[in-house]
XYZ file of C-alpha atoms in Angstrom:
576
model
C 35.615 -7.365 -36.320
C 38.168 -4.819 -36.819
C 40.326 -3.938 -33.968
C 40.047 -0.354 -34.283
C 36.367 -0.452 -35.046
C 36.070 -2.225 -31.188
C 38.530 0.634 -29.895
C 36.253 3.221 -31.654
C 32.841 1.723 -29.741
C 34.644 2.358 -26.268
C 33.744 -1.017 -25.079
C 35.010 -2.215 -21.866
C 38.139 -4.740 -22.155
C 36.312 -7.712 -20.755
C 33.599 -7.139 -23.316
C 35.774 -7.026 -26.028
C 37.464 -10.080 -24.611
C 33.993 -11.822 -24.212
C 33.222 -11.093 -27.661
C 36.420 -12.616 -29.034
C 35.839 -15.902 -27.068
C 32.428 -16.299 -28.106
C 33.039 -15.696 -31.903
C 35.516 -18.421 -31.383
C 33.346 -20.849 -29.712
C 30.680 -19.923 -32.597
C 33.205 -20.558 -35.246
C 33.795 -23.798 -33.683
C 30.057 -24.941 -33.515
C 29.502 -23.733 -37.203
C 32.653 -25.966 -38.101
C 31.219 -28.860 -36.155
C 27.733 -28.520 -37.962
C 29.531 -28.430 -41.325
C 31.171 -31.631 -40.564
C 28.100 -33.229 -39.831
C 26.388 -31.979 -42.997
C 29.578 -33.327 -44.790
C 29.044 -36.562 -43.155
C 25.529 -37.210 -43.603
C 25.086 -35.408 -46.885
C 27.041 -37.409 -49.350
C 24.176 -39.832 -50.250
C 26.139 -42.756 -49.391
C 24.359 -43.433 -45.855
C 21.285 -45.459 -45.654
C 18.000 -43.670 -44.271
C 18.198 -45.376 -40.619
C 21.883 -44.009 -40.207
C 20.943 -40.583 -41.290
C 18.621 -40.266 -38.453
C 20.720 -41.701 -35.878
C 23.039 -38.478 -36.125
C 20.305 -36.769 -34.220
C 20.628 -39.212 -31.218
C 24.418 -39.250 -31.369
C 26.415 -36.646 -33.318
C 23.997 -33.864 -32.423
C 24.182 -34.197 -28.514
C 24.968 -31.226 -27.002
C 25.174 -29.290 -30.376
C 21.933 -27.406 -29.457
C 22.729 -26.499 -26.545
C 26.303 -24.941 -27.603
C 24.462 -22.882 -30.295
C 22.344 -21.544 -27.751
C 25.023 -20.582 -25.628
C 26.773 -18.572 -28.455
C 23.751 -16.704 -29.523
C 23.197 -15.402 -25.798
C 26.867 -14.138 -25.892
C 26.198 -12.704 -29.316
C 23.127 -11.111 -27.558
C 24.667 -9.830 -24.669
C 27.624 -8.234 -26.838
C 25.137 -6.687 -29.055
C 23.285 -5.018 -26.057
C 26.567 -3.609 -24.961
C 27.460 -2.260 -28.081
C 23.901 -0.734 -28.143
C 24.685 0.748 -25.204
C 28.002 1.961 -26.119
C 26.778 3.680 -29.411
C 23.658 5.151 -27.972
C 23.266 8.711 -27.753
C 22.206 9.212 -24.490
C 24.203 12.399 -23.787
C 25.571 13.841 -20.656
C 25.624 17.611 -20.081
C 29.400 18.243 -21.676
C 28.399 16.171 -24.566
C 25.240 18.237 -25.355
C 27.724 21.092 -25.175
C 29.932 19.323 -27.895
C 27.037 18.466 -30.145
C 25.671 22.055 -30.408
C 29.142 23.068 -31.412
C 29.353 19.971 -33.887
C 26.191 21.213 -35.371
C 27.132 24.571 -36.104
C 30.732 23.356 -37.500
C 28.739 21.036 -39.821
C 26.638 23.882 -40.962
C 29.631 25.786 -41.976
C 31.126 22.814 -44.031
C 27.955 22.451 -45.797
C 27.970 26.393 -46.639
C 31.557 26.173 -47.857
C 32.904 28.156 -44.722
C 35.051 25.409 -43.139
C 37.163 23.605 -45.886
C 39.584 21.907 -43.270
C 36.560 20.053 -41.376
C 35.247 18.266 -44.696
C 34.961 14.491 -44.137
C 33.674 12.882 -47.454
C 31.652 9.624 -47.471
C 34.732 7.541 -48.531
C 36.406 8.752 -45.251
C 33.653 7.968 -42.947
C 35.307 4.375 -42.213
C 38.625 5.344 -41.741
C 37.341 8.345 -39.126
C 35.480 5.290 -37.307
C 38.936 3.274 -37.260
C 40.626 6.344 -35.692
C 42.120 8.132 -38.724
C 43.606 11.229 -36.527
C 44.239 13.567 -39.720
C 40.900 12.945 -41.136
C 39.450 14.360 -37.805
C 41.910 16.894 -36.897
C 39.963 19.750 -38.565
C 37.057 18.970 -36.561
C 38.564 19.066 -33.545
C 40.614 22.563 -33.892
C 37.053 23.943 -34.757
C 35.931 22.609 -31.571
C 38.463 24.403 -29.685
C 37.947 27.543 -31.739
C 34.507 27.291 -30.578
C 35.034 27.222 -26.815
C 35.275 23.463 -25.986
C 38.168 22.982 -23.714
C 40.709 20.189 -24.632
C 40.140 18.088 -21.679
C 36.699 17.747 -22.461
C 37.877 16.934 -26.371
C 40.056 14.322 -25.292
C 37.702 12.626 -22.633
C 34.828 12.751 -25.206
C 36.984 11.643 -28.002
C 35.412 8.353 -29.014
C 32.150 9.948 -28.996
C 32.930 13.001 -31.432
C 34.223 10.169 -33.600
C 31.327 7.867 -33.862
C 29.309 11.121 -34.276
C 31.356 12.563 -36.973
C 31.550 9.166 -38.671
C 27.998 8.803 -38.634
C 27.159 12.202 -40.222
C 30.019 11.809 -42.761
C 28.291 8.441 -43.996
C 25.242 10.149 -44.775
C 27.226 13.053 -46.494
C 26.362 15.651 -43.925
C 30.391 16.597 -43.724
C 30.505 17.846 -47.178
C 29.708 21.024 -48.938
C 26.323 21.250 -50.501
C 25.019 22.188 -53.723
C 23.684 25.890 -53.162
C 20.020 24.659 -53.890
C 20.193 22.121 -51.094
C 22.729 24.077 -48.643
C 21.068 25.073 -45.360
C 20.159 29.125 -45.644
C 20.748 29.807 -41.842
C 22.518 27.804 -39.098
C 19.650 26.704 -36.905
C 20.932 25.672 -33.446
C 17.905 23.288 -32.467
C 17.594 21.794 -35.749
C 17.908 18.123 -34.548
C 15.776 16.420 -31.840
C 19.073 15.709 -29.974
C 19.692 19.562 -29.633
C 15.930 20.433 -29.034
C 15.375 17.730 -26.377
C 17.394 18.114 -23.374
C 19.029 15.289 -22.063
C 16.597 12.737 -20.278
C 16.941 9.602 -18.760
C 14.186 6.730 -17.666
C 14.194 5.411 -14.085
C 12.707 2.175 -13.912
C 10.924 1.857 -10.204
C 9.314 -1.546 -10.304
C 8.221 -4.106 -12.960
C 6.141 -7.558 -12.695
C 5.263 -9.877 -15.314
C 2.475 -12.109 -13.767
C 3.942 -12.957 -10.382
C 7.614 -12.365 -11.120
C 9.801 -9.575 -10.417
C 11.425 -8.651 -13.490
C 12.510 -4.871 -12.502
C 16.161 -5.836 -12.983
C 15.569 -6.951 -16.551
C 13.611 -4.051 -17.340
C 16.383 -1.339 -16.223
C 19.014 -3.314 -18.781
C 16.413 -3.173 -21.491
C 15.633 0.560 -21.125
C 19.053 1.124 -20.232
C 20.462 -0.406 -23.356
C 17.893 0.940 -25.664
C 17.279 4.675 -24.606
C 19.122 6.987 -27.215
C 18.143 10.620 -28.316
C 18.439 9.083 -31.809
C 16.202 6.155 -31.209
C 12.890 8.043 -30.172
C 10.731 5.149 -29.932
C 10.980 1.162 -29.253
C 8.524 -1.354 -29.488
C 8.388 -3.968 -26.860
C 5.929 -7.189 -26.234
C 5.859 -8.564 -22.766
C 6.072 -12.224 -23.142
C 7.282 -15.521 -21.863
C 9.883 -15.504 -25.023
C 11.130 -11.828 -23.741
C 11.305 -12.807 -19.939
C 12.588 -16.162 -20.896
C 10.377 -18.103 -18.536
C 6.922 -18.820 -17.928
C 5.963 -18.098 -14.326
C 2.258 -19.064 -14.060
C 0.431 -20.710 -17.081
C -2.566 -18.642 -18.054
C -2.662 -14.913 -19.483
C -0.586 -12.809 -17.446
C 0.060 -8.599 -17.125
C 2.770 -6.519 -17.273
C 3.021 -3.546 -14.766
C 5.871 -1.418 -14.829
C 6.193 1.905 -12.883
C 8.725 4.573 -14.215
C 9.582 8.345 -14.033
C 11.946 10.500 -16.141
C 15.066 12.472 -15.131
C 15.323 15.568 -17.316
C 18.699 17.663 -16.995
C 18.298 21.403 -16.421
C 20.140 23.079 -19.241
C 20.973 26.240 -16.921
C 22.553 24.684 -13.802
C 22.898 20.852 -15.201
C 20.638 19.733 -12.246
C 18.286 16.950 -12.499
C 14.410 17.464 -12.655
C 12.253 14.379 -11.577
C 8.955 13.748 -12.875
C 5.853 12.290 -11.597
C 6.045 8.434 -11.388
C 4.109 6.840 -14.267
C 2.358 3.313 -14.886
C 1.966 1.022 -17.767
C -0.468 -1.706 -16.942
C -0.869 -3.925 -20.125
C -1.865 -7.970 -20.924
C 0.566 -10.358 -22.166
C 1.713 -10.214 -25.680
C 0.107 -6.687 -26.393
C 2.385 -4.471 -28.489
C 3.663 -1.587 -26.146
C 5.728 1.357 -27.949
C 8.275 3.421 -25.590
C 8.203 7.058 -26.587
C 11.870 8.247 -25.365
C 11.210 11.662 -25.673
C 7.659 11.670 -23.728
C 7.559 14.585 -21.011
C 6.082 13.723 -17.871
C 4.741 16.348 -15.183
C 7.368 17.460 -12.739
C 7.164 15.265 -9.525
C 5.064 16.355 -6.585
C 5.956 15.358 -3.184
C 3.590 17.897 -1.227
C 2.391 16.522 1.692
C 4.574 13.185 1.630
C 6.516 12.814 4.649
C 9.832 11.218 4.884
C 9.328 7.913 6.978
C 5.803 7.331 5.866
C 4.297 4.646 3.722
C 3.965 6.249 0.215
C 2.090 4.093 -2.228
C 3.234 5.049 -6.008
C 0.562 2.519 -7.863
C -1.256 -0.647 -7.153
C -2.493 -2.522 -10.069
C -5.245 -5.169 -10.289
C -4.008 -7.249 -13.389
C -4.404 -3.860 -15.831
C -6.757 -1.779 -13.315
C -5.456 1.137 -11.049
C -6.382 0.235 -7.631
C -4.056 2.605 -6.058
C -6.777 4.611 -3.742
C -8.266 1.325 -2.479
C -4.532 0.373 -1.162
C -3.911 3.232 0.593
C -7.171 3.380 2.454
C -6.517 -0.039 3.727
C -2.579 -0.337 4.212
C -1.680 -0.718 7.550
C -3.659 -4.195 8.253
C -3.268 -7.630 6.338
C -5.723 -7.892 3.669
C -6.603 -10.844 1.451
C -6.492 -10.313 -2.528
C -10.015 -10.809 -4.330
C -12.460 -9.013 -6.740
C -14.707 -8.396 -3.970
C -12.030 -6.143 -2.181
C -11.363 -4.349 -5.206
C -15.613 -4.220 -6.655
C -13.993 -5.363 -10.007
C -13.160 -8.339 -12.067
C -10.648 -7.229 -14.855
C -10.252 -10.641 -16.652
C -13.471 -13.042 -15.690
C -12.367 -16.692 -15.497
C -8.805 -16.305 -15.101
C -6.141 -15.983 -12.197
C -5.130 -12.191 -11.539
C -2.137 -10.633 -9.794
C -1.837 -7.250 -7.658
C 1.186 -5.361 -8.029
C 1.928 -2.736 -5.393
C 4.709 -0.154 -5.811
C 5.670 1.584 -2.662
C 8.392 3.284 -0.608
C 9.213 5.109 2.641
C 11.338 7.907 1.359
C 10.259 11.636 0.452
C 12.029 12.315 -1.790
C 13.123 8.907 -2.890
C 15.546 7.362 -5.171
C 14.800 4.293 -7.595
C 16.736 2.021 -5.223
C 14.425 3.152 -2.450
C 11.281 1.662 -4.191
C 10.047 -1.547 -2.921
C 7.196 -3.956 -4.764
C 4.855 -6.546 -3.606
C 3.067 -9.099 -5.938
C 0.432 -11.454 -4.980
C -1.993 -13.558 -6.859
C -5.646 -14.134 -6.027
C -6.536 -15.449 -2.885
C -3.118 -14.406 -1.032
C -2.932 -12.422 1.829
C -0.845 -9.009 1.560
C 0.587 -7.065 4.496
C 2.387 -3.863 3.659
C 4.136 -3.005 7.154
C 4.461 0.455 8.681
C 7.928 1.698 8.303
C 10.304 1.239 11.432
C 11.689 4.690 12.190
C 14.963 4.619 14.170
C 15.075 7.767 15.899
C 18.438 7.069 17.241
C 21.086 4.078 18.499
C 23.745 4.115 20.693
C 26.345 1.371 21.412
C 27.920 2.463 24.779
C 28.792 5.837 23.886
C 29.131 5.153 19.857
C 26.554 6.631 17.685
C 25.334 3.934 15.349
C 22.142 5.241 14.133
C 23.100 4.969 10.158
C 24.299 1.394 10.704
C 21.056 0.312 12.396
C 18.738 2.203 9.742
C 20.680 0.120 6.740
C 20.091 -3.054 8.628
C 16.324 -2.670 8.465
C 14.995 -4.882 5.734
C 12.273 -4.352 3.369
C 9.837 -6.080 5.593
C 10.502 -3.509 8.038
C 12.310 -5.984 10.467
C 15.641 -5.499 12.308
C 17.356 -8.408 13.215
C 20.255 -7.552 16.236
C 23.118 -10.035 16.971
C 23.906 -8.657 20.437
C 26.802 -11.468 20.567
C 29.099 -8.964 18.041
C 30.056 -5.638 18.273
C 28.066 -3.040 16.570
C 30.532 -0.935 15.374
C 34.761 -0.824 14.916
C 36.848 -0.313 17.029
C 35.244 -1.433 20.030
C 34.235 1.830 22.003
C 34.990 0.521 25.504
C 37.161 -2.443 25.253
C 36.992 -5.144 28.111
C 33.707 -3.224 29.141
C 30.223 -4.899 28.618
C 28.479 -2.414 26.416
C 24.923 -1.412 26.358
C 22.792 -1.195 23.110
C 20.127 1.334 23.168
C 17.841 2.150 19.907
C 14.733 4.566 20.117
C 12.366 3.487 17.408
C 8.861 4.028 16.203
C 6.664 1.875 13.927
C 4.757 4.441 11.634
C 2.140 6.702 13.713
C 2.625 4.234 16.559
C 4.176 5.502 20.315
C 7.794 5.464 20.278
C 9.382 2.519 21.855
C 12.942 1.833 23.291
C 14.939 -1.291 22.836
C 17.723 -2.202 25.564
C 20.220 -4.721 24.952
C 23.721 -5.713 26.252
C 26.641 -7.091 24.586
C 26.359 -10.818 24.969
C 23.080 -10.747 25.034
C 22.064 -13.226 21.645
C 19.976 -12.555 18.939
C 17.155 -10.084 18.912
C 14.213 -8.812 16.506
C 12.162 -5.810 16.090
C 9.057 -6.576 13.802
C 5.831 -4.588 13.244
C 3.618 -7.187 14.617
C 3.782 -10.048 17.680
C 6.239 -8.190 19.434
C 6.159 -6.733 23.275
C 5.412 -2.880 23.406
C 8.915 -1.413 24.885
C 7.784 1.583 26.615
C 8.866 0.630 30.510
C 11.884 3.227 29.909
C 9.757 6.223 29.010
C 8.520 9.212 31.150
C 5.521 8.895 32.414
C 4.860 12.566 32.882
C 3.905 14.478 29.463
C 5.680 17.672 28.174
C 3.967 20.842 29.777
C 6.470 23.342 28.847
C 8.780 24.804 25.859
C 11.757 23.222 27.936
C 13.508 20.153 26.391
C 11.717 17.048 26.883
C 13.409 13.931 28.327
C 11.448 11.191 26.784
C 13.128 8.338 28.279
C 16.301 7.348 30.329
C 18.558 4.089 30.949
C 20.868 3.680 33.964
C 22.778 0.484 32.879
C 19.974 -1.768 31.438
C 17.123 -0.505 33.570
C 14.512 2.189 33.549
C 14.787 5.174 36.134
C 11.926 6.199 38.531
C 9.976 9.099 37.955
C 11.449 11.351 40.519
C 14.804 11.394 38.829
C 13.112 12.364 35.581
C 11.926 15.238 37.526
C 15.623 16.120 38.866
C 16.836 15.596 35.533
C 14.535 17.917 34.228
C 15.054 20.491 36.973
C 18.856 20.447 37.495
C 19.871 19.969 33.882
C 23.181 18.378 35.321
C 24.185 15.525 37.371
C 26.883 12.961 38.175
C 26.255 9.828 36.861
C 26.523 6.982 39.909
C 24.681 4.448 41.528
C 24.247 6.868 44.866
C 22.424 9.515 42.359
C 20.084 6.800 40.714
C 19.563 5.075 44.127
C 20.623 1.430 42.546
C 22.671 -0.399 40.479
C 21.691 -0.785 37.073
C 23.706 -3.310 35.897
C 25.489 -5.316 38.725
C 29.102 -5.321 38.897
C 29.504 -3.590 35.245
C 31.076 -0.187 34.373
C 27.587 1.448 33.242
C 26.385 4.107 30.684
C 23.540 6.519 31.236
C 21.486 7.154 27.917
C 19.331 9.958 27.989
C 16.872 10.285 25.164
C 15.603 14.222 24.746
C 13.377 15.789 22.420
C 13.647 19.722 21.326
C 10.210 21.111 21.063
C 11.498 23.782 18.393
C 12.088 21.159 16.172
C 11.034 17.971 17.232
C 14.567 16.558 16.878
C 15.119 13.545 19.044
C 18.717 13.352 20.343
C 20.644 10.917 22.672
C 23.089 12.230 25.615
C 25.610 9.405 26.704
C 27.550 9.599 29.544
C 29.607 7.063 31.587
C 29.938 6.084 35.097
C 31.613 8.465 36.851
C 31.245 11.224 34.393
C 29.006 14.281 34.771
C 26.140 14.603 32.232
C 24.550 17.848 31.411
C 21.090 17.691 29.390
C 21.303 20.705 26.468
C 18.862 23.241 26.331
C 16.853 23.779 23.138
C 18.836 25.970 20.942
C 16.166 27.656 19.467
C 14.085 28.311 22.426
C 15.221 30.775 25.827
C 13.731 29.154 28.672
C 12.658 31.239 31.801
C 13.115 29.916 35.182
C 9.284 29.699 36.066
C 8.935 27.389 33.055
C 11.251 24.444 34.145
C 9.724 21.329 35.269
C 8.740 21.100 39.185
C 10.033 17.829 40.809
C 6.680 17.877 42.967
C 4.926 17.127 39.856
C 6.641 14.042 39.329
C 6.546 13.094 42.874
C 2.710 13.323 43.235
C 2.379 10.995 40.339
C 0.846 7.916 40.523
C 3.882 6.333 38.958
C 5.563 4.066 41.368
C 9.129 4.323 40.213
C 9.638 0.596 40.901
C 11.583 -1.563 38.381
C 9.550 -4.309 37.942
C 9.285 -6.661 34.780
C 5.936 -6.297 33.179
C 4.087 -7.855 30.484
C 6.015 -7.103 27.084
C 8.872 -5.372 28.725
C 12.252 -6.885 28.621
C 14.269 -6.134 31.829
C 17.781 -7.976 31.667
C 19.546 -9.345 34.789
């Protein structure tokens, strides 16, 4: 392949190098094969000798051929992606101006921009003189020089493609367009649109990544449709013998031509049987996304398919508890006499990105559990806020594994001090819980089932006023008594010390006090932290002016049945 053509295709250097290496290997294999044909096709060998070559000379030849073909397929996909016309916002503007210049050429108004059929290949190879007239006209039409330079390979391919069809030459009077129509082509009439594959399953296998590559490679404004057949051949393996279903959930992103923002569509689902021909219509317009009623941090089931039957409503109704997949549960056997798979696509984010989507696949008679979301309200390591880091550590099964032998942040927030880690969390609609650990405390796991209920650090008196509510408090690694919850609520300021709390919350250690508060006006939860010897202030709700009569009454706390004794109870970790 000509070097200029490779450059015009705007391929990455490593792709070009890979192509060259692949063609060299293919040439070597073909030469080796030709040598075998010459050796065994001369008519001088006996029959048994002609058969013997399959066992000796052809050894490894098949794998070499397959490797070469795979390499060429990879290169072809890269070329298809590079030469696709999945236009960005700037390129859409350029195309509209190119269409206008092209119209003027066809009616004889821009002789300097004429590109003949004979010169199409030269343009593609990068002939600057042949393209100079078109580039000058683009500048005159208001396209900045920087945009032209950045998109020059794109402009080159566009003009060369039209030139090969004779679209950049003056047209005879009887065939020339009568007037310029800015939306004459599908490209101009259709805004920039992208497909997002949220999930894809073939039988019991997750094929999301493969379908994303396939769609990204072939989506093109010039290619309105694409046929596809889900099969063992396409996916390269047979995950489970017998007829399978293919389930894919996707949505579109459409560029708003006014402000350039992306408009998300409602997710759509394709559920078909194996070997069923599918046609992707890349110009399809889906209804806009509607997230009304969806709560960020809650379970959102985007689709559930039992073989090819939509069972989303059933999964929404029973989610939260483990269940066994069966025809009885769904009240329907969509394919009698054959095993079937259940594919569930869900997320805990609202709004969500494609990477926020999760998928579970189970075959008949398997148990499925979709856990409630693990919500991390706040997390502090000594006085360092590590909330985002802890949130990012939650795995898809909503399990959090903590290694308390390592630092949770860098730099060390208190070098030489044994630090406390405090995490206020909540599973779905369950009550909030508080995990308290310390440096050197080993491995700990938070999971949705089978864990102790960590509620010993919480205020036992419910909120009864519009004042900021103190949810939970830790002194060192120990809970405080109810009386001191009341003192905190009333005074809003105190000196952090063993004397104030009336006990040593972490023997012979420079301690911290973590207080988790909630603002009633917004529901926001915040952690206030102070070190031993410092003065802590509980902030007021910034949206509410509190009258003195609304503050908490300490006697209310003192008269409570709660004893305030720090005794290790069932399911609560009190560390020595």
